[in-house]
Amino acid sequence: MSRTLDPEFRRALTARIRYYNEMGIYDFYRRPLSVRGGEIAAAIAVDDAPIAGSTTQSESRPVAIPGDENIFDLIALKPEQRVSDPAQALKIIREDLGDCTRCVLHKQGRKQIVFGVGNAKADLMFVGEGPGADEDAQGEPFVGRAGQLLNNMIKAMGITREQVYIANIVKCRPPGNRTPEREECATCSPFLMRQIAVVKPKVIVALGAVAAKTLLAMNASMAQLRGRFYDFRPAGVRSSDLNWDGCKLAVTYHPAFLLRDPRQKGEAWKDLQMVMGELGLKAPTKSSD
Ligand code: URA
């Protein structure tokens, strides 16, 4: 159960965690201490490292806090959260990703990591499945045939590719364009979550079932997933902007699917119109094309 922390306790806790952050420590874990009044108390397991300027012994002990599900999300800063410029913050996430070898895709023929592209302050973000051959060659998402169609979809919404942010669930090309495995998605998606928390879009459009199911952490058909908005918050990370409380997420068909079955373009257009309504976008008139 989530509870509001005593403000003084929160201040002290925040100062303590900032101190660890400054030393380059970002990962904390909680361990249950005891059950009090039906609630599990937790300890911040940063153990007994001495605190600069601390005088009392109790300050250097694990601290018991009431069970508050979000306290670490709220106050444990990721490295990118130390900068205010979102473009810079995205660069920090990219550097953190490095020459990634976290999943098997790194040894299955990828040429390069395809991180993401576009406006770091975009209101609208598109998330696809994973790079194909063209994206792998150029290092940018959606630059092949599916990308051309995505560009047309974006243009039909009355905006440009440069105004939006585009990324994928996995950042390395799966061999032969196979569907990424669940474990590959799970390994890679924390970086996408951090990108989302930096960009703070108003709306995310999940392109296809892999993106939709991974972002929403649910297993359903495209027919079940489309046609409505979901409230979305990036898992495991808070935006440094505490005023940003997540965004809306809509699901539509992947452009590669639409290339194979163009009859579904009308359905995709309905999804995009729903998004346009949310963002106050108007389709360009013929004369403004
Ligand atoms: N398909 C995707 O899902 N992503 C790309 O970047 C290109 C094709």
XYZ file of N, CA and C and ligand atoms in Angstrom, residues 114 128-132 135 140-143 146 168 254, ligand 1:
50
model
N 20.489 1.019 -33.007
C 19.596 2.058 -33.551
C 18.838 2.643 -32.353
N 8.241 1.500 -32.603
C 8.124 0.309 -33.450
C 8.695 -0.904 -32.744
N 8.975 -1.918 -33.560
C 9.380 -3.214 -32.998
C 10.901 -3.313 -32.869
N 11.573 -3.155 -33.981
C 13.030 -3.258 -33.973
C 13.551 -2.916 -35.346
N 14.829 -2.568 -35.439
C 15.388 -2.170 -36.740
C 15.349 -3.304 -37.757
N 15.143 -2.924 -39.015
C 15.304 -3.858 -40.128
C 16.655 -3.612 -40.771
N 17.531 0.145 -41.418
C 17.776 0.867 -40.169
C 19.123 0.444 -39.582
N 19.326 4.544 -38.011
C 18.159 5.393 -37.694
C 16.884 4.559 -37.861
N 15.921 4.706 -36.923
C 14.697 3.913 -37.052
C 13.828 4.366 -38.221
N 13.126 3.421 -38.779
C 12.122 3.683 -39.813
C 12.662 4.535 -40.969
N 13.667 4.001 -41.636
C 14.187 4.676 -42.830
C 13.971 3.843 -44.103
N 8.923 0.693 -44.740
C 7.949 0.951 -43.654
C 8.123 2.380 -43.136
N 12.344 2.256 -31.106
C 11.880 0.869 -31.199
C 11.981 0.181 -29.850
N 1.329 -1.743 -37.507
C 2.701 -1.457 -37.920
C 2.696 -1.113 -39.420
N 10.258 -1.715 -38.326
C 10.342 -1.344 -37.032
O 9.616 -1.840 -36.185
N 11.241 -0.437 -36.729
C 12.039 0.147 -37.614
O 12.832 0.986 -37.212
C 11.909 -0.243 -38.954
C 11.023 -1.178 -39.294
